[in-house]
Amino acid sequence: MRVEEISVFRGERLVLDGVSLAMEAGGALLLTGPNGAGKSTLLRVLAGLRKPDSGQILWHGTDAFEDRSMHARHIAYLGHQEALKPGLTLTENLALFARGRPLIPALEAFDLLELRELPVRLLSAGQKRRAALARVVLADAALWLLDEPSLGLDARAVERLGDALETHRRAGGMVIATTHVPLPLPDADVLALPGAPLEAATGDAWGAGGWA
Amino acid sequence: MIATFRAIVARDLRLALRHGADTLGAVLFFILAGALFPLALGPSPELLRRMAPGVIWVCALLAALLPLDRLFGAELEDGSLDQLLLLGLPPSLVALAKMTAHWLTTGLPLLIAAMPLAVMLGLPFATLPVLLAGLLPGTLILSLLGGMAAAIVLGARRGGVLLPLLVLPLATPGLIFGAAAIDAARTGLPFAPDLELLLAFFAGALPLAPLAAGAGLRAAAE
């Protein structure tokens, strides 16, 4: 996958300015940068959820935005939110995303087997995060896009995440993750997003009479 | 692709069962609103019989609006919308699956509840088949138009207020032909043309509404 010169505006503000990157099979990339630097936005663009204002994403040489539903099949995305329905059990929540693949190994990968018949509203924040990670494993996709995957995880779960990431990469999968804390991703490339210059973030709002 | 479509519908049905109170709410509103008319207009059987088609259709229209706000709103709030869009299904099919679930959980119960309401308002038994024949495409149209509007206003600040303003004018042709068909059947006139126009309206909405809704979902996710 190659990403060429992606730029994204949010409102009047330039969040991503000409970001380029390339990924090989088995590769991993960590996105770092201060809050508001556009890490999550970049992940959403890569997932095809948001169109970049300029630049393109090439998947095996073809533009990913030509057929976004096709591109989506290569993607497993973990956002800030867990996207679980509190009224349904873990199994029922994940069934939609299994599409015929076995559910048990994905649950096992994050120690969720005993919890699988519980309604999600009874789970803790860390357990929900693990369930969302199980969905990523379940998607069986080439590229994992993880937005702060270790948020709320205990030491053992982080270890499990490391195992899952390694299995995925050894099978030729790719990982792009944003993080503020160290992740169990050995020899990953790092792309530091600089963040918006200070005057762009505050200057306009003041200048344009932001209080009114 | 069909399996994924069915899985989305199945998930929504299961959710509707778990939150039974929300699901029943629309039907109870329908019956209650219909029952208010005899109280307000007085118990004259002739008057009620004449007003019954309009009352049933207007109440069904309003009742179908109730769950629309949450149809996509809940998905957007908890991040499920992103995951639904990444299933590899075109967004219009995701929208159509949600609309199907809306019809199964709201339209179909309304269809069944319309029968006791019609009897209560004194509609002759002979007109009941025409009532159902009209309400069947009618409720389908409401699910399609309502789902479309819900997807379009998704993410807007006052979406809940905009929603009826968008759906009600669009649904008026259905209201006119649906009520007219029952009226025609009651007075012994041919009712087939009205039902055919209703079906034509449904045939137009079936491809167009999911397309517009899909675009709305994409825009909301951005």
CSV table of C-alpha atoms in Angstrom, one decimal:
chain,number,residue,atom,x,y,z
A,1,MET,CA,0.0,0.0,0.0
A,2,ARG,CA,1.2,3.5,-0.8
A,3,VAL,CA,-0.1,6.8,0.4
A,4,GLU,CA,0.8,9.9,-1.5
A,5,GLU,CA,0.7,13.4,-0.3
A,6,ILE,CA,-2.6,13.3,1.6
A,7,SER,CA,-4.0,16.5,2.9
A,8,VAL,CA,-7.1,16.9,5.0
A,9,PHE,CA,-8.9,20.1,6.1
A,10,ARG,CA,-11.2,20.1,9.2
A,11,GLY,CA,-13.2,23.2,8.9
A,12,GLU,CA,-10.8,25.9,8.0
A,13,ARG,CA,-7.8,24.1,9.6
A,14,LEU,CA,-5.3,22.0,7.7
A,15,VAL,CA,-5.0,18.9,9.9
A,16,LEU,CA,-2.9,16.7,7.6
A,17,ASP,CA,-0.4,18.4,5.2
A,18,GLY,CA,1.0,16.3,2.5
A,19,VAL,CA,1.5,13.0,4.4
A,20,SER,CA,3.1,10.2,2.5
A,21,LEU,CA,3.9,6.7,3.6
A,22,ALA,CA,4.4,3.2,2.2
A,23,MET,CA,3.7,-0.2,3.7
A,24,GLU,CA,5.1,-3.6,2.9
A,25,ALA,CA,3.6,-7.0,3.8
A,26,GLY,CA,4.4,-7.7,7.5
A,27,GLY,CA,5.2,-4.1,8.2
A,28,ALA,CA,4.2,-2.0,11.1
A,29,LEU,CA,3.9,1.8,11.5
A,30,LEU,CA,3.4,3.8,14.7
A,31,LEU,CA,1.8,7.2,14.4
A,32,THR,CA,2.9,9.6,17.1
A,33,GLY,CA,2.3,13.3,17.7
A,34,PRO,CA,0.6,15.7,20.0
A,35,ASN,CA,-3.2,15.8,20.5
A,36,GLY,CA,-4.9,17.2,17.5
A,37,ALA,CA,-2.0,16.3,15.2
A,38,GLY,CA,-4.4,14.3,12.9
A,39,LYS,CA,-3.5,10.8,13.9
A,40,SER,CA,-7.0,9.6,14.1
A,41,THR,CA,-8.0,11.5,11.0
A,42,LEU,CA,-5.2,9.8,9.1
A,43,LEU,CA,-6.5,6.4,10.2
A,44,ARG,CA,-10.0,7.2,9.1
A,45,VAL,CA,-8.7,8.4,5.7
A,46,LEU,CA,-6.7,5.1,5.4
A,47,ALA,CA,-9.8,3.1,6.3
A,48,GLY,CA,-11.7,4.9,3.5
A,49,LEU,CA,-14.2,6.4,6.0
A,50,ARG,CA,-13.1,9.9,5.1
A,51,LYS,CA,-12.1,11.3,1.8
A,52,PRO,CA,-8.8,13.2,1.8
A,53,ASP,CA,-9.0,16.7,0.3
A,54,SER,CA,-6.0,16.0,-1.9
A,55,GLY,CA,-3.6,13.1,-2.5
A,56,GLN,CA,-4.4,9.4,-3.0
A,57,ILE,CA,-4.2,6.0,-1.4
A,58,LEU,CA,-2.9,3.2,-3.7
A,59,TRP,CA,-3.6,-0.4,-2.9
A,60,HIS,CA,-1.7,-2.7,-5.2
A,61,GLY,CA,-1.5,0.3,-7.5
A,62,THR,CA,-5.2,1.0,-7.7
A,63,ASP,CA,-6.9,4.0,-6.1
A,64,ALA,CA,-8.7,2.9,-2.9
A,65,PHE,CA,-11.4,5.6,-3.2
A,66,GLU,CA,-12.6,4.2,-6.6
A,67,ASP,CA,-14.5,1.4,-4.8
A,68,ARG,CA,-14.6,2.0,-1.1
A,69,SER,CA,-16.6,-1.1,-0.3
A,70,MET,CA,-13.9,-3.2,-2.0
A,71,HIS,CA,-11.2,-1.3,-0.1
A,72,ALA,CA,-13.1,-1.9,3.2
A,73,ARG,CA,-12.5,-5.7,2.8
A,74,HIS,CA,-8.8,-5.1,3.3
A,75,ILE,CA,-9.3,-3.1,6.5
A,76,ALA,CA,-9.9,-3.9,10.1
A,77,TYR,CA,-10.5,-0.7,12.0
A,78,LEU,CA,-10.4,0.0,15.8
A,79,GLY,CA,-11.7,3.5,16.6
A,80,HIS,CA,-11.9,5.4,19.9
A,81,GLN,CA,-15.3,3.8,20.5
A,82,GLU,CA,-15.8,0.1,21.0
A,83,ALA,CA,-19.0,0.0,18.8
A,84,LEU,CA,-20.7,-2.7,21.0
A,85,LYS,CA,-24.4,-2.8,21.7
A,86,PRO,CA,-24.9,-3.0,25.5
A,87,GLY,CA,-28.1,-5.1,25.2
A,88,LEU,CA,-26.5,-7.9,23.2
A,89,THR,CA,-24.1,-10.6,24.4
A,90,LEU,CA,-20.5,-10.6,23.2
A,91,THR,CA,-21.2,-13.4,20.8
A,92,GLU,CA,-24.2,-11.6,19.3
A,93,ASN,CA,-22.2,-8.4,19.0
A,94,LEU,CA,-19.4,-10.1,17.1
A,95,ALA,CA,-21.6,-12.4,15.0
A,96,LEU,CA,-22.2,-9.7,12.4
A,97,PHE,CA,-18.5,-9.4,11.8
A,98,ALA,CA,-17.7,-13.1,11.7
A,99,ARG,CA,-19.2,-13.7,8.3
A,100,GLY,CA,-18.7,-17.4,8.5
A,101,ARG,CA,-15.4,-17.4,10.2
A,102,PRO,CA,-15.1,-19.1,13.6
A,103,LEU,CA,-15.7,-16.9,16.6
A,104,ILE,CA,-13.9,-18.9,19.2
A,105,PRO,CA,-10.2,-18.3,18.3
A,106,ALA,CA,-10.7,-14.6,18.1
A,107,LEU,CA,-12.3,-14.6,21.6
A,108,GLU,CA,-9.6,-16.9,22.9
A,109,ALA,CA,-6.9,-14.5,21.7
A,110,PHE,CA,-8.1,-12.0,24.2
A,111,ASP,CA,-9.3,-14.2,27.1
A,112,LEU,CA,-12.9,-13.5,26.4
A,113,LEU,CA,-14.2,-17.1,26.2
A,114,GLU,CA,-15.9,-17.2,29.6
A,115,LEU,CA,-17.5,-13.8,29.0
A,116,ARG,CA,-19.0,-14.6,25.6
A,117,GLU,CA,-22.6,-15.1,26.8
A,118,LEU,CA,-22.7,-12.0,29.0
A,119,PRO,CA,-24.5,-8.9,27.8
A,120,VAL,CA,-21.9,-6.3,27.0
A,121,ARG,CA,-23.4,-3.7,29.4
A,122,LEU,CA,-22.0,-5.9,32.3
A,123,LEU,CA,-18.4,-5.8,30.9
A,124,SER,CA,-15.8,-3.3,32.2
A,125,ALA,CA,-14.1,-0.8,30.0
A,126,GLY,CA,-11.0,-2.9,29.5
A,127,GLN,CA,-13.0,-6.0,28.7
A,128,LYS,CA,-15.0,-4.0,26.1
A,129,ARG,CA,-11.7,-2.8,24.6
A,130,ARG,CA,-10.6,-6.5,24.4
A,131,ALA,CA,-13.8,-7.3,22.6
A,132,ALA,CA,-13.2,-4.6,20.1
A,133,LEU,CA,-9.7,-6.0,19.5
A,134,ALA,CA,-11.3,-9.5,19.0
A,135,ARG,CA,-13.4,-8.0,16.2
A,136,VAL,CA,-10.2,-6.7,14.6
A,137,VAL,CA,-8.7,-10.3,14.7
A,138,LEU,CA,-12.0,-11.6,13.4
A,139,ALA,CA,-12.1,-9.3,10.4
A,140,ASP,CA,-9.3,-11.3,8.8
A,141,ALA,CA,-8.1,-8.2,7.0
A,142,ALA,CA,-4.7,-7.4,5.5
A,143,LEU,CA,-4.3,-4.0,7.2
A,144,TRP,CA,-5.1,-3.3,10.8
A,145,LEU,CA,-5.8,0.3,11.7
A,146,LEU,CA,-5.7,0.7,15.5
A,147,ASP,CA,-6.4,3.9,17.3
A,148,GLU,CA,-4.7,3.7,20.7
A,149,PRO,CA,-5.3,-0.1,21.0
A,150,SER,CA,-3.8,-0.4,24.5
A,151,LEU,CA,-6.2,2.1,26.0
A,152,GLY,CA,-7.6,0.7,29.3
A,153,LEU,CA,-5.8,-2.7,28.9
A,154,ASP,CA,-4.1,-4.4,31.8
A,155,ALA,CA,-0.6,-5.9,31.5
A,156,ARG,CA,-1.8,-9.3,30.5
A,157,ALA,CA,-4.1,-8.0,27.9
A,158,VAL,CA,-1.3,-5.9,26.4
A,159,GLU,CA,0.8,-9.1,26.2
A,160,ARG,CA,-2.1,-10.8,24.4
A,161,LEU,CA,-2.3,-7.8,22.0
A,162,GLY,CA,1.4,-8.2,21.3
A,163,ASP,CA,0.9,-11.9,20.5
A,164,ALA,CA,-2.0,-11.1,18.1
A,165,LEU,CA,0.0,-8.4,16.4
A,166,GLU,CA,2.9,-10.7,15.9
A,167,THR,CA,0.8,-13.5,14.5
A,168,HIS,CA,-0.8,-11.0,12.1
A,169,ARG,CA,2.5,-9.7,10.9
A,170,ARG,CA,4.1,-13.1,10.5
A,171,ALA,CA,1.2,-14.0,8.2
A,172,GLY,CA,2.0,-11.0,6.1
A,173,GLY,CA,-0.4,-8.5,7.6
A,174,MET,CA,0.2,-4.9,8.1
A,175,VAL,CA,-0.4,-2.7,11.2
A,176,ILE,CA,-0.8,1.0,11.6
A,177,ALA,CA,-1.4,2.2,15.1
A,178,THR,CA,-1.6,5.5,16.9
A,179,THR,CA,-0.3,5.6,20.4
A,180,HIS,CA,0.9,7.7,23.3
A,181,VAL,CA,2.4,4.8,25.3
A,182,PRO,CA,4.8,2.1,24.2
A,183,LEU,CA,3.1,-0.7,22.2
A,184,PRO,CA,4.3,-4.3,21.9
A,185,LEU,CA,5.3,-3.7,18.2
A,186,PRO,CA,9.0,-4.6,17.7
A,187,ASP,CA,10.9,-2.9,14.9
A,188,ALA,CA,8.0,-0.7,13.8
A,189,ASP,CA,8.6,2.4,11.8
A,190,VAL,CA,7.6,5.6,13.4
A,191,LEU,CA,5.8,8.5,11.7
A,192,ALA,CA,5.7,11.6,13.8
A,193,LEU,CA,3.0,14.0,12.8
A,194,PRO,CA,4.1,17.5,13.7
A,195,GLY,CA,0.7,18.9,14.7
A,196,ALA,CA,-0.7,22.2,13.6
A,197,PRO,CA,1.4,25.3,14.0
A,198,LEU,CA,0.2,27.2,17.0
A,199,GLU,CA,-1.0,30.3,15.2
A,200,ALA,CA,-3.2,28.3,12.9
A,201,ALA,CA,-4.9,26.6,15.9
A,202,THR,CA,-5.6,29.7,17.9
A,203,GLY,CA,-4.9,32.8,15.7
A,204,ASP,CA,-7.9,32.5,13.4
A,205,ALA,CA,-10.4,32.0,16.2
A,206,TRP,CA,-9.2,35.1,18.0
A,207,GLY,CA,-8.8,37.2,14.8
A,208,ALA,CA,-12.3,36.4,13.6
A,209,GLY,CA,-13.8,37.4,16.8
A,210,GLY,CA,-14.1,33.8,18.1
A,211,TRP,CA,-16.0,34.9,21.2
A,212,ALA,CA,-19.0,36.1,19.3
B,1,MET,CA,-23.1,-10.1,0.5
B,2,ILE,CA,-26.7,-11.4,1.1
B,3,ALA,CA,-25.4,-13.1,4.2
B,4,THR,CA,-24.0,-9.9,5.6
B,5,PHE,CA,-27.3,-8.1,4.7
B,6,ARG,CA,-29.3,-10.7,6.5
B,7,ALA,CA,-26.9,-10.5,9.5
B,8,ILE,CA,-27.5,-6.8,9.9
B,9,VAL,CA,-31.3,-7.3,9.8
B,10,ALA,CA,-31.0,-10.2,12.3
B,11,ARG,CA,-28.8,-8.0,14.6
B,12,ASP,CA,-31.4,-5.2,14.5
B,13,LEU,CA,-34.3,-7.6,15.2
B,14,ARG,CA,-32.4,-9.0,18.2
B,15,LEU,CA,-31.8,-5.5,19.5
B,16,ALA,CA,-35.5,-4.7,19.0
B,17,LEU,CA,-36.5,-7.8,21.0
B,18,ARG,CA,-34.1,-6.9,23.8
B,19,HIS,CA,-35.5,-3.4,24.0
B,20,GLY,CA,-39.1,-4.5,23.7
B,21,ALA,CA,-40.5,-1.3,25.3
B,22,ASP,CA,-39.0,0.9,22.5
B,23,THR,CA,-40.4,-1.4,19.9
B,24,LEU,CA,-43.9,-1.5,21.4
B,25,GLY,CA,-43.9,2.2,21.9
B,26,ALA,CA,-44.7,3.0,18.2
B,27,VAL,CA,-47.6,0.6,18.1
B,28,LEU,CA,-49.1,1.8,21.4
B,29,PHE,CA,-48.8,5.4,20.2
B,30,PHE,CA,-50.6,4.4,17.0
B,31,ILE,CA,-53.5,2.8,18.9
B,32,LEU,CA,-53.7,5.6,21.5
B,33,ALA,CA,-53.6,8.4,19.0
B,34,GLY,CA,-56.3,6.6,17.0
B,35,ALA,CA,-58.4,6.2,20.1
B,36,LEU,CA,-58.2,9.9,20.9
B,37,PHE,CA,-60.4,10.8,17.8
B,38,PRO,CA,-63.7,9.4,19.1
B,39,LEU,CA,-63.1,11.1,22.4
B,40,ALA,CA,-62.4,14.5,20.7
B,41,LEU,CA,-65.0,14.3,17.9
B,42,GLY,CA,-67.9,12.6,19.8
B,43,PRO,CA,-69.3,9.2,19.4
B,44,SER,CA,-71.2,9.7,16.1
B,45,PRO,CA,-70.7,6.4,14.2
B,46,GLU,CA,-71.3,8.0,10.8
B,47,LEU,CA,-68.7,10.7,11.4
B,48,LEU,CA,-66.1,8.3,12.7
B,49,ARG,CA,-66.6,5.9,9.8
B,50,ARG,CA,-66.1,8.7,7.3
B,51,MET,CA,-62.9,9.9,9.1
B,52,ALA,CA,-61.5,6.4,9.8
B,53,PRO,CA,-59.3,6.0,6.7
B,54,GLY,CA,-57.6,9.4,7.2
B,55,VAL,CA,-57.2,8.8,10.9
B,56,ILE,CA,-55.5,5.5,10.5
B,57,TRP,CA,-53.2,6.7,7.8
B,58,VAL,CA,-52.1,9.9,9.7
B,59,CYS,CA,-51.6,7.9,12.9
B,60,ALA,CA,-49.5,5.3,11.1
B,61,LEU,CA,-47.4,8.0,9.5
B,62,LEU,CA,-46.7,9.7,12.8
B,63,ALA,CA,-46.1,6.4,14.6
B,64,ALA,CA,-43.6,5.3,12.0
B,65,LEU,CA,-41.6,8.5,12.7
B,66,LEU,CA,-41.0,7.7,16.4
B,67,PRO,CA,-38.2,5.2,16.1
B,68,LEU,CA,-36.5,6.9,13.1
B,69,ASP,CA,-34.4,9.2,15.3
B,70,ARG,CA,-32.5,6.2,16.8
B,71,LEU,CA,-32.3,4.2,13.6
B,72,PHE,CA,-28.9,5.5,12.6
B,73,GLY,CA,-28.4,7.9,15.5
B,74,ALA,CA,-27.5,5.0,17.9
B,75,GLU,CA,-25.1,3.6,15.4
B,76,LEU,CA,-23.3,6.9,15.0
B,77,GLU,CA,-23.0,7.5,18.7
B,78,ASP,CA,-21.3,4.3,19.7
B,79,GLY,CA,-19.1,4.0,16.6
B,80,SER,CA,-21.0,1.1,15.1
B,81,LEU,CA,-21.6,3.1,11.9
B,82,ASP,CA,-17.9,3.0,11.0
B,83,GLN,CA,-17.9,-0.8,11.5
B,84,LEU,CA,-21.1,-1.2,9.4
B,85,LEU,CA,-19.5,0.9,6.6
B,86,LEU,CA,-16.4,-1.3,6.8
B,87,LEU,CA,-18.3,-4.6,6.3
B,88,GLY,CA,-17.6,-4.4,2.6
B,89,LEU,CA,-21.2,-3.8,1.7
B,90,PRO,CA,-22.1,-0.7,-0.3
B,91,PRO,CA,-23.6,1.9,2.1
B,92,SER,CA,-26.9,1.9,0.3
B,93,LEU,CA,-27.3,-1.8,1.1
B,94,VAL,CA,-26.4,-1.1,4.7
B,95,ALA,CA,-29.1,1.6,4.7
B,96,LEU,CA,-31.6,-0.8,3.0
B,97,ALA,CA,-30.9,-3.5,5.7
B,98,LYS,CA,-31.6,-0.9,8.4
B,99,MET,CA,-34.8,0.1,6.6
B,100,THR,CA,-35.9,-3.5,6.3
B,101,ALA,CA,-35.4,-3.9,10.1
B,102,HIS,CA,-37.4,-0.7,10.7
B,103,TRP,CA,-40.3,-2.1,8.7
B,104,LEU,CA,-40.2,-5.5,10.4
B,105,THR,CA,-40.1,-3.9,13.9
B,106,THR,CA,-42.5,-0.9,13.2
B,107,GLY,CA,-44.3,-1.2,9.9
B,108,LEU,CA,-45.5,-4.8,10.3
B,109,PRO,CA,-46.8,-4.3,13.9
B,110,LEU,CA,-48.6,-1.2,12.7
B,111,LEU,CA,-50.2,-3.2,9.9
B,112,ILE,CA,-51.5,-5.7,12.4
B,113,ALA,CA,-52.6,-3.0,14.9
B,114,ALA,CA,-54.5,-1.2,12.1
B,115,MET,CA,-57.1,-3.9,12.1
B,116,PRO,CA,-58.5,-3.5,15.6
B,117,LEU,CA,-58.3,0.3,15.2
B,118,ALA,CA,-60.3,0.1,12.0
B,119,VAL,CA,-63.0,-2.0,13.7
B,120,MET,CA,-63.0,0.4,16.6
B,121,LEU,CA,-63.6,3.4,14.3
B,122,GLY,CA,-66.5,1.4,12.6
B,123,LEU,CA,-65.0,0.7,9.2
B,124,PRO,CA,-67.1,-2.0,7.4
B,125,PHE,CA,-65.4,-5.4,7.5
B,126,ALA,CA,-65.5,-5.5,3.7
B,127,THR,CA,-63.0,-2.6,3.5
B,128,LEU,CA,-60.4,-4.3,5.7
B,129,PRO,CA,-58.6,-6.1,2.9
B,130,VAL,CA,-58.3,-2.8,1.0
B,131,LEU,CA,-57.0,-1.1,4.1
B,132,LEU,CA,-54.3,-3.8,4.5
B,133,ALA,CA,-53.5,-3.8,0.8
B,134,GLY,CA,-52.9,-0.1,1.0
B,135,LEU,CA,-51.0,-0.1,4.3
B,136,LEU,CA,-48.6,-2.8,3.2
B,137,PRO,CA,-46.9,-0.7,0.5
B,138,GLY,CA,-47.7,2.4,2.6
B,139,THR,CA,-45.7,1.2,5.6
B,140,LEU,CA,-42.9,0.0,3.3
B,141,ILE,CA,-42.8,3.5,1.8
B,142,LEU,CA,-42.7,5.1,5.2
B,143,SER,CA,-39.7,2.9,6.2
B,144,LEU,CA,-37.9,3.8,3.0
B,145,LEU,CA,-38.5,7.5,3.1
B,146,GLY,CA,-38.0,7.6,6.9
B,147,GLY,CA,-34.7,5.8,6.7
B,148,MET,CA,-33.6,8.1,3.9
B,149,ALA,CA,-34.4,11.2,5.9
B,150,ALA,CA,-32.9,9.7,9.1
B,151,ALA,CA,-29.6,9.1,7.2
B,152,ILE,CA,-29.6,12.6,5.7
B,153,VAL,CA,-30.1,14.5,8.9
B,154,LEU,CA,-27.6,12.2,10.7
B,155,GLY,CA,-25.1,14.2,12.5
B,156,ALA,CA,-27.1,17.5,12.1
B,157,ARG,CA,-27.4,19.4,15.4
B,158,ARG,CA,-31.3,19.4,15.4
B,159,GLY,CA,-31.8,16.2,13.4
B,160,GLY,CA,-34.8,15.2,15.5
B,161,VAL,CA,-36.7,18.3,14.6
B,162,LEU,CA,-35.7,18.2,10.9
B,163,LEU,CA,-36.7,14.6,10.5
B,164,PRO,CA,-40.5,15.0,10.5
B,165,LEU,CA,-40.2,18.2,8.4
B,166,LEU,CA,-38.4,16.2,5.8
B,167,VAL,CA,-40.5,13.0,5.9
B,168,LEU,CA,-44.1,14.3,6.2
B,169,PRO,CA,-44.2,16.3,2.9
B,170,LEU,CA,-42.5,13.5,1.0
B,171,ALA,CA,-45.1,11.0,2.4
B,172,THR,CA,-48.2,13.0,1.4
B,173,PRO,CA,-48.7,11.2,-1.9
B,174,GLY,CA,-48.9,7.9,0.0
B,175,LEU,CA,-51.3,9.4,2.4
B,176,ILE,CA,-53.6,10.7,-0.3
B,177,PHE,CA,-53.8,7.5,-2.3
B,178,GLY,CA,-53.9,5.2,0.7
B,179,ALA,CA,-56.8,7.0,2.3
B,180,ALA,CA,-58.6,7.5,-1.0
B,181,ALA,CA,-58.4,3.7,-1.7
B,182,ILE,CA,-60.3,2.9,1.5
B,183,ASP,CA,-62.8,5.7,0.9
B,184,ALA,CA,-63.4,4.3,-2.6
B,185,ALA,CA,-63.9,0.8,-1.2
B,186,ARG,CA,-66.3,2.1,1.5
B,187,THR,CA,-68.5,3.9,-1.1
B,188,GLY,CA,-68.3,1.1,-3.6
B,189,LEU,CA,-66.2,2.9,-6.2
B,190,PRO,CA,-63.2,1.2,-7.9
B,191,PHE,CA,-60.2,1.4,-5.6
B,192,ALA,CA,-57.6,-0.4,-7.8
B,193,PRO,CA,-56.2,2.9,-9.4
B,194,ASP,CA,-55.3,4.3,-6.0
B,195,LEU,CA,-53.6,1.1,-4.9
B,196,GLU,CA,-51.7,1.0,-8.2
B,197,LEU,CA,-50.4,4.6,-7.7
B,198,LEU,CA,-49.3,3.6,-4.2
B,199,LEU,CA,-47.4,0.6,-5.6
B,200,ALA,CA,-45.8,2.9,-8.2
B,201,PHE,CA,-44.7,5.2,-5.4
B,202,PHE,CA,-43.2,2.3,-3.6
B,203,ALA,CA,-41.4,1.1,-6.8
B,204,GLY,CA,-39.9,4.5,-7.2
B,205,ALA,CA,-38.8,4.8,-3.6
B,206,LEU,CA,-37.3,1.3,-3.4
B,207,PRO,CA,-34.2,2.1,-5.5
B,208,LEU,CA,-33.9,5.8,-4.8
B,209,ALA,CA,-34.3,6.0,-1.0
B,210,PRO,CA,-31.4,3.6,-0.1
B,211,LEU,CA,-29.1,5.4,-2.6
B,212,ALA,CA,-29.8,8.7,-0.9
B,213,ALA,CA,-29.5,7.2,2.5
B,214,GLY,CA,-26.2,5.6,1.6
B,215,ALA,CA,-24.8,9.0,0.6
B,216,GLY,CA,-26.1,10.4,3.9
B,217,LEU,CA,-24.3,7.6,5.9
B,218,ARG,CA,-21.0,8.3,4.1
B,219,ALA,CA,-21.3,12.0,4.8
B,220,ALA,CA,-22.1,11.4,8.5
B,221,ALA,CA,-19.1,9.2,8.9
B,222,GLU,CA,-16.7,11.8,7.5
